[in-house]
């Protein structure tokens, strides 16, 4: 027995360590800050009324956060000294709602100082963003901790819009997410906006034999070229992800089936029978989509990684 003791204690150490840092629960703040979620919802709602782009950016921010180092609010940290943070790297494209999280954090700190992590506030805000857009409500597991590291170089680990289905599957699998989660979560692209830069490669010089990606409907590709000319393009040129970019509906899946998805990655869902079947299912049933989306969001937002409860979401304690 003595022989195994070191192994056993190592095992115990790791299981205790991980259960302490990773155990999320729905009543985590029941005693210490029961008002936290209501406060965040109020702030997100006010800001969404002022700027209709807010829900989309909060949802995307939470996804970027969770995919790098777990949902640890690493996306919220500012660059400091020689370190360039995640938020200052190129894929940040449309991330613009950092002030909303700052406002929510200030409001929560005023009632329960030092208790609620920035990572939890962002997870609440992402859920609220979906609810305020007419999407499903889910119970957010709580108790995430905030991390102390954010590196611009790591944003290369985010899935890219040029990914095919095997690359997408691998990226999600590395985070414990399945193909079902992939198809459900990409329904988030029913909200928001995409800049021309995210799909220019599909409409000009696609490859040696095709100027335009042949998986795009030709009439749609032509209209995209009108919006995104090669020369003298406005800096913020782009297009809404679907005709109802503030409504959390299943239109995005219908557009994929019509060969009108802006991102090659979204189109790739049609390239395996399993994922294509799910696209059909969600295109025809909004309730099936909403149910699957909630479940997959809970999975994605339960990837944890931090150590502390930051006082200011932009800087480590
Ligand atoms: C395969 C994975 C994904 C890729 C490659 C991807 C890529 C992109 C790209 C390129 C944009 C447009 C950025 C721009 O041009 O400004 C975008 C927007 C967006 N993404 Fe994703 N995404 C992925 C997964 C997700 C997931 C899992 C979510 C959330 C659950 C999400 C939520 C959003 C939202 C809401 C927007 C609109 C943002 C806005 O209008 O501010 N994405 N995504
Ligand atoms: C996004 O990254 C660029 C550098 O690639 C930086 O100049 C810009 O300020 C960043 N945007 C935000 C909102 O942080
Ligand atoms: C996806 O792209 C990778 C890298 O280019 C390639 O190795 C793989 O065969 C592709 N998979 C599919 C299904 O096209
Ligand atoms: C260009 O892309 C199309 C569609 O994916 C493909 O059929 C064709 O083989 C590609 N051509 C080259 C030269 O890679």
Coordinates of C-alpha atoms and ligand atoms in Angstrom, one line a residue:
X1 CA 0.0 0.0 0.0
X2 CA 2.8 2.4 0.9
X3 CA 4.2 1.8 -2.5
X4 CA 1.1 3.3 -4.1
X5 CA 0.7 6.1 -1.6
X6 CA 2.5 8.8 -3.7
X7 CA 0.4 7.9 -6.8
X8 CA -2.7 7.9 -4.7
X9 CA -1.9 11.3 -3.2
X10 CA -1.1 12.7 -6.7
X11 CA -4.4 11.4 -7.9
X12 CA -6.2 12.9 -4.9
X13 CA -4.4 16.2 -5.3
X14 CA -5.5 16.5 -8.9
X15 CA -9.0 15.4 -8.4
X16 CA -9.4 17.9 -5.5
X17 CA -7.7 20.6 -7.5
X18 CA -9.9 20.1 -10.5
X19 CA -13.1 19.7 -8.6
X20 CA -12.5 22.9 -6.7
X21 CA -11.6 25.0 -9.8
X22 CA -14.1 23.3 -12.1
X23 CA -17.2 22.4 -10.1
X24 CA -19.9 24.6 -11.4
X25 CA -23.3 24.7 -9.8
X26 CA -26.6 26.5 -10.4
X27 CA -26.8 27.8 -6.8
X28 CA -23.2 28.9 -6.5
X29 CA -24.1 32.5 -5.6
X30 CA -27.3 31.6 -3.7
X31 CA -25.9 32.9 -0.4
X32 CA -23.2 35.3 -1.6
X33 CA -24.9 37.2 -4.4
X34 CA -28.4 36.0 -5.3
X35 CA -29.1 39.2 -7.3
X36 CA -26.1 38.7 -9.7
X37 CA -28.0 37.3 -12.7
X38 CA -30.8 39.9 -12.4
X39 CA -28.3 42.7 -12.3
X40 CA -26.4 41.5 -15.4
X41 CA -29.7 41.0 -17.3
X42 CA -30.8 44.6 -16.5
X43 CA -27.5 46.1 -17.7
X44 CA -27.4 43.9 -20.9
X45 CA -31.0 44.8 -21.6
X46 CA -30.4 48.5 -21.3
X47 CA -27.3 48.4 -23.5
X48 CA -29.1 46.3 -26.1
X49 CA -31.8 48.9 -26.3
X50 CA -29.2 51.6 -27.0
X51 CA -27.3 49.5 -29.6
X52 CA -28.9 46.6 -31.3
X53 CA -25.5 45.1 -32.1
X54 CA -24.8 44.3 -28.5
X55 CA -26.4 40.8 -28.1
X56 CA -24.5 39.4 -31.1
X57 CA -21.1 40.7 -29.9
X58 CA -21.6 39.4 -26.4
X59 CA -22.5 35.9 -27.6
X60 CA -19.4 35.8 -29.9
X61 CA -17.2 37.1 -27.0
X62 CA -18.3 34.3 -24.8
X63 CA -17.5 31.7 -27.5
X64 CA -14.0 33.2 -28.1
X65 CA -13.4 33.3 -24.3
X66 CA -14.4 29.6 -23.8
X67 CA -12.3 28.3 -26.8
X68 CA -9.1 29.7 -25.4
X69 CA -8.0 28.6 -21.9
X70 CA -11.7 27.8 -21.0
X71 CA -14.3 30.3 -20.1
X72 CA -12.0 32.3 -17.9
X73 CA -12.5 35.9 -19.1
X74 CA -9.1 35.9 -20.8
X75 CA -10.9 37.7 -23.7
X76 CA -11.6 40.6 -21.4
X77 CA -8.0 41.3 -20.4
X78 CA -6.2 44.3 -21.8
X79 CA -2.7 44.2 -23.3
X80 CA -0.1 45.2 -20.8
X81 CA 3.6 46.0 -21.3
X82 CA 5.1 43.5 -23.8
X83 CA 2.1 41.2 -23.7
X84 CA -0.5 41.6 -26.4
X85 CA -3.8 40.2 -25.2
X86 CA -6.4 38.0 -27.1
X87 CA -8.7 41.0 -27.7
X88 CA -6.0 42.8 -29.7
X89 CA -5.4 40.0 -32.2
X90 CA -6.9 40.0 -35.7
X91 CA -9.9 37.6 -35.1
X92 CA -11.4 40.1 -32.7
X93 CA -13.1 41.6 -35.9
X94 CA -16.5 42.4 -34.5
X95 CA -15.9 42.3 -30.7
X96 CA -17.0 45.7 -29.6
X97 CA -19.1 45.3 -26.4
X98 CA -16.4 45.2 -23.7
X99 CA -18.0 48.3 -22.0
X100 CA -21.2 46.3 -21.5
X101 CA -19.3 43.7 -19.4
X102 CA -17.5 46.5 -17.5
X103 CA -20.9 48.1 -16.7
X104 CA -22.4 44.8 -15.5
X105 CA -19.3 44.1 -13.4
X106 CA -19.5 47.6 -11.8
X107 CA -23.2 47.1 -11.0
X108 CA -22.6 43.6 -9.5
X109 CA -19.5 44.9 -7.5
X110 CA -21.7 47.6 -6.0
X111 CA -23.9 45.0 -4.4
X112 CA -21.6 42.1 -3.7
X113 CA -17.9 43.1 -4.0
X114 CA -15.3 40.6 -4.9
X115 CA -17.7 37.7 -5.3
X116 CA -18.8 37.2 -8.9
X117 CA -16.2 36.4 -11.5
X118 CA -16.0 38.2 -14.9
X119 CA -16.2 34.8 -16.6
X120 CA -19.6 34.2 -15.0
X121 CA -20.8 37.6 -15.8
X122 CA -19.9 37.0 -19.5
X123 CA -21.6 33.6 -19.4
X124 CA -24.8 35.3 -18.0
X125 CA -24.5 38.1 -20.6
X126 CA -24.3 35.6 -23.5
X127 CA -27.4 33.8 -22.3
X128 CA -29.2 37.1 -21.8
X129 CA -28.2 38.1 -25.3
X130 CA -29.9 35.1 -26.7
X131 CA -33.0 35.5 -24.5
X132 CA -33.4 39.2 -25.4
X133 CA -33.2 38.2 -29.1
X134 CA -36.1 35.8 -28.8
X135 CA -34.0 32.7 -28.2
X136 CA -34.2 30.1 -25.4
X137 CA -33.4 30.6 -21.7
X138 CA -31.1 28.2 -20.0
X139 CA -29.8 27.9 -16.4
X140 CA -26.1 29.0 -16.5
X141 CA -23.9 26.8 -14.3
X142 CA -21.9 29.2 -12.1
X143 CA -18.6 29.3 -10.2
X144 CA -16.1 30.0 -13.0
X145 CA -12.9 31.7 -12.0
X146 CA -11.0 34.3 -14.0
X147 CA -7.6 33.5 -15.5
X148 CA -4.5 35.6 -15.3
X149 CA -3.2 35.0 -18.9
X150 CA -4.3 36.3 -22.3
X151 CA -2.1 36.0 -25.3
X152 CA -2.8 37.3 -28.8
X153 CA -0.7 34.5 -30.3
X154 CA -3.2 31.9 -29.0
X155 CA -6.1 33.2 -31.1
X156 CA -4.6 31.1 -33.9
X157 CA -6.1 28.2 -32.0
X158 CA -9.7 29.5 -32.7
X159 CA -11.5 27.7 -35.6
X160 CA -11.2 29.6 -38.8
X161 CA -14.0 30.5 -41.3
X162 CA -12.0 28.6 -44.0
X163 CA -12.2 25.3 -42.1
X164 CA -13.7 22.2 -43.6
X165 CA -15.8 19.8 -41.6
X166 CA -12.9 17.6 -40.4
X167 CA -11.0 20.7 -39.2
X168 CA -14.1 22.0 -37.4
X169 CA -14.8 18.6 -35.9
X170 CA -11.2 18.4 -34.6
X171 CA -11.3 21.9 -33.1
X172 CA -14.6 21.1 -31.3
X173 CA -13.4 17.7 -30.2
X174 CA -10.3 19.1 -28.6
X175 CA -12.7 21.0 -26.3
X176 CA -14.9 18.0 -25.6
X177 CA -17.6 19.2 -28.0
X178 CA -19.3 16.9 -30.5
X179 CA -20.5 17.2 -34.1
X180 CA -24.0 17.7 -32.7
X181 CA -22.7 20.6 -30.6
X182 CA -21.0 22.0 -33.6
X183 CA -24.1 22.1 -35.7
X184 CA -26.2 23.5 -32.9
X185 CA -23.7 26.2 -31.8
X186 CA -23.2 27.5 -35.4
X187 CA -26.9 28.5 -35.3
X188 CA -25.5 31.5 -33.3
X189 CA -24.7 32.9 -36.8
X190 CA -28.4 33.8 -37.0
X191 CA -27.4 37.0 -35.1
X192 CA -25.1 39.7 -36.1
X193 CA -22.9 40.9 -38.9
X194 CA -19.9 39.6 -41.0
X195 CA -17.3 41.9 -42.5
X196 CA -16.2 41.4 -46.1
X197 CA -12.8 40.3 -45.0
X198 CA -14.3 37.1 -43.5
X199 CA -15.4 35.8 -46.9
X200 CA -13.4 37.8 -49.6
X201 CA -11.5 34.6 -50.4
X202 CA -14.7 32.9 -51.5
X203 CA -15.7 35.6 -54.1
X204 CA -12.3 36.5 -55.6
X205 CA -9.5 34.2 -56.6
X206 CA -11.0 31.3 -54.7
X207 CA -8.6 28.7 -56.2
X208 CA -6.7 27.9 -59.4
X209 CA -9.8 26.7 -61.2
X210 CA -12.6 28.8 -59.7
X211 CA -12.7 32.6 -59.2
X212 CA -15.8 32.1 -57.0
X213 CA -16.4 29.3 -54.5
X214 CA -18.7 27.0 -56.5
X215 CA -20.5 26.0 -53.3
X216 CA -22.0 29.6 -53.2
X217 CA -25.2 30.2 -55.1
X218 CA -24.0 32.3 -58.1
X219 CA -26.6 35.0 -57.7
X220 CA -25.7 35.4 -54.1
X221 CA -22.0 35.5 -54.8
X222 CA -22.7 38.3 -57.4
X223 CA -24.6 40.4 -54.7
X224 CA -21.7 39.8 -52.3
X225 CA -19.3 41.2 -54.9
X226 CA -21.5 44.3 -55.1
X227 CA -21.3 44.8 -51.4
X228 CA -17.6 44.0 -51.2
X229 CA -15.8 45.4 -54.2
X230 CA -12.0 44.7 -54.4
X231 CA -11.2 48.4 -54.6
X232 CA -12.4 51.4 -52.6
X233 CA -14.3 49.3 -50.1
X234 CA -15.6 51.0 -47.0
X235 CA -13.6 49.9 -43.9
X236 CA -16.7 48.4 -42.2
X237 CA -18.3 46.9 -45.3
X238 CA -20.1 43.7 -44.8
X239 CA -23.5 42.1 -44.5
X240 CA -25.9 40.9 -41.8
X241 CA -25.7 37.2 -41.1
X242 CA -29.3 36.8 -42.1
X243 CA -32.2 39.1 -42.9
X244 CA -33.2 39.1 -39.2
X245 CA -29.9 39.7 -37.5
X246 CA -31.3 40.6 -34.1
X247 CA -33.7 37.6 -33.9
X248 CA -32.5 34.3 -32.6
X249 CA -34.4 32.2 -35.2
X250 CA -33.4 29.2 -37.4
X251 CA -33.1 31.2 -40.6
X252 CA -29.3 30.6 -40.7
X253 CA -29.9 26.9 -41.4
X254 CA -32.3 27.7 -44.2
X255 CA -29.6 29.9 -45.8
X256 CA -27.0 27.2 -45.5
X257 CA -29.4 24.8 -47.4
X258 CA -29.9 27.5 -50.1
X259 CA -26.1 27.8 -50.5
X260 CA -26.2 31.3 -49.1
X261 CA -23.9 31.0 -46.0
X262 CA -21.3 33.7 -45.8
X263 CA -18.7 31.4 -44.2
X264 CA -17.2 28.4 -45.9
X265 CA -17.1 26.8 -42.4
X266 CA -20.9 27.1 -42.1
X267 CA -21.4 25.7 -45.6
X268 CA -19.2 22.7 -44.6
X269 CA -22.0 21.4 -42.4
X270 CA -23.6 20.1 -45.6
X271 CA -20.6 17.9 -46.4
X272 CA -21.3 14.9 -44.2
X273 CA -24.7 13.1 -44.0
X274 CA -24.9 13.5 -40.2
X275 CA -24.3 17.2 -40.0
X276 CA -26.4 17.8 -43.1
X277 CA -29.3 15.9 -41.4
X278 CA -29.0 18.2 -38.4
X279 CA -29.0 21.3 -40.6
X280 CA -32.3 20.0 -42.1
X281 CA -33.7 19.3 -38.7
X282 CA -32.9 22.7 -37.3
X283 CA -34.0 24.5 -40.5
X284 CA -37.4 22.9 -40.2
X285 CA -37.8 23.1 -36.4
X286 CA -37.0 26.2 -34.4
X287 CA -37.8 24.5 -31.2
X288 CA -35.4 21.6 -31.9
X289 CA -32.7 24.2 -32.7
X290 CA -33.4 26.1 -29.5
X291 CA -33.3 23.0 -27.3
X292 CA -30.1 21.7 -28.9
X293 CA -28.5 25.2 -28.7
X294 CA -29.2 25.5 -25.0
X295 CA -27.7 22.1 -24.2
X296 CA -24.6 22.8 -26.3
X297 CA -24.2 26.3 -24.7
X298 CA -24.2 24.7 -21.3
X299 CA -21.5 22.3 -22.4
X300 CA -19.4 25.0 -24.1
X301 CA -19.7 27.4 -21.2
X302 CA -18.7 24.7 -18.7
X303 CA -15.1 24.6 -20.0
X304 CA -13.3 26.3 -17.1
X305 CA -9.8 27.4 -16.5
X306 CA -9.3 30.4 -14.1
X307 CA -8.1 30.9 -10.6
X308 CA -9.4 34.2 -9.2
X309 CA -12.3 36.6 -9.1
X310 CA -11.0 39.7 -10.8
X311 CA -11.9 43.1 -9.3
X312 CA -11.7 44.8 -12.8
X313 CA -12.4 42.6 -15.8
X314 CA -9.7 44.3 -17.8
X315 CA -6.8 43.6 -15.4
X316 CA -5.6 40.7 -13.2
X317 CA -5.8 41.2 -9.4
Ligands
LIG1 C1 -16.6 27.0 -36.3 C2 -16.6 27.9 -35.5 C3 -16.8 29.4 -35.9 C4 -16.2 30.2 -36.8 C5 -15.1 29.8 -37.8 C6 -16.8 31.5 -36.7 C7 -16.4 32.6 -37.4 C8 -17.1 33.8 -37.4 C9 -16.7 34.9 -38.2 C10 -15.6 34.9 -39.3 C11 -17.6 35.9 -37.9 C12 -17.7 37.3 -38.6 C13 -16.7 38.2 -37.9 C14 -16.6 39.5 -38.7 O1 -16.4 39.5 -39.9 O2 -16.8 40.6 -38.1 C15 -18.4 35.4 -36.9 C16 -19.4 36.1 -36.3 C17 -20.2 35.7 -35.2 N1 -20.0 34.5 -34.5 FE1 -18.9 33.0 -35.1 N2 -17.7 31.4 -35.7 C18 -17.7 30.2 -35.2 C19 -18.5 29.7 -34.1 C20 -19.3 30.5 -33.4 C21 -20.0 30.1 -32.1 C22 -19.8 28.7 -31.5 C23 -20.7 31.2 -31.7 C24 -21.6 31.3 -30.5 C25 -22.1 30.3 -29.8 C26 -20.5 32.2 -32.7 C27 -21.1 33.5 -32.6 C28 -21.0 34.5 -33.5 C29 -21.8 35.7 -33.6 C30 -23.0 36.0 -32.7 C31 -21.3 36.5 -34.6 C32 -21.8 37.8 -35.0 C33 -21.0 38.9 -34.2 C34 -21.4 40.3 -34.3 O3 -22.2 40.6 -35.2 O4 -20.9 41.1 -33.5 N3 -19.7 31.8 -33.6 N4 -18.1 34.1 -36.5
LIG2 C1 -8.4 44.2 -32.8 O1 -7.1 43.9 -33.1 C2 -6.4 44.9 -33.8 C3 -5.0 44.4 -34.1 O2 -5.1 43.3 -34.9 C4 -6.4 46.2 -32.9 O3 -5.8 47.3 -33.6 C5 -7.8 46.6 -32.5 O4 -7.8 47.6 -31.6 C6 -8.5 45.4 -31.9 N1 -9.9 45.7 -31.6 C7 -10.4 45.6 -30.3 C8 -11.9 45.9 -30.2 O5 -9.8 45.3 -29.4
LIG3 C1 -9.9 19.3 -44.7 O1 -8.7 20.0 -44.8 C2 -7.5 19.3 -44.4 C3 -6.3 20.3 -44.5 O2 -6.3 21.0 -45.7 C4 -7.4 18.1 -45.3 O3 -6.2 17.3 -44.9 C5 -8.6 17.2 -45.2 O4 -8.5 16.1 -46.0 C6 -9.8 18.0 -45.5 N1 -11.0 17.2 -45.2 C7 -12.1 17.2 -46.0 C8 -13.3 16.4 -45.5 O5 -12.2 17.8 -47.0
LIG4 C1 -11.3 24.5 -56.5 O1 -12.4 24.3 -55.6 C2 -13.4 23.4 -56.2 C3 -14.6 23.3 -55.2 O2 -14.2 23.0 -53.9 C4 -12.8 22.0 -56.4 O3 -13.7 21.2 -57.0 C5 -11.6 22.2 -57.4 O4 -10.9 21.0 -57.5 C6 -10.6 23.2 -56.8 N1 -9.5 23.4 -57.7 C7 -8.2 23.4 -57.3 C8 -7.2 23.6 -58.3 O5 -7.9 23.2 -56.1

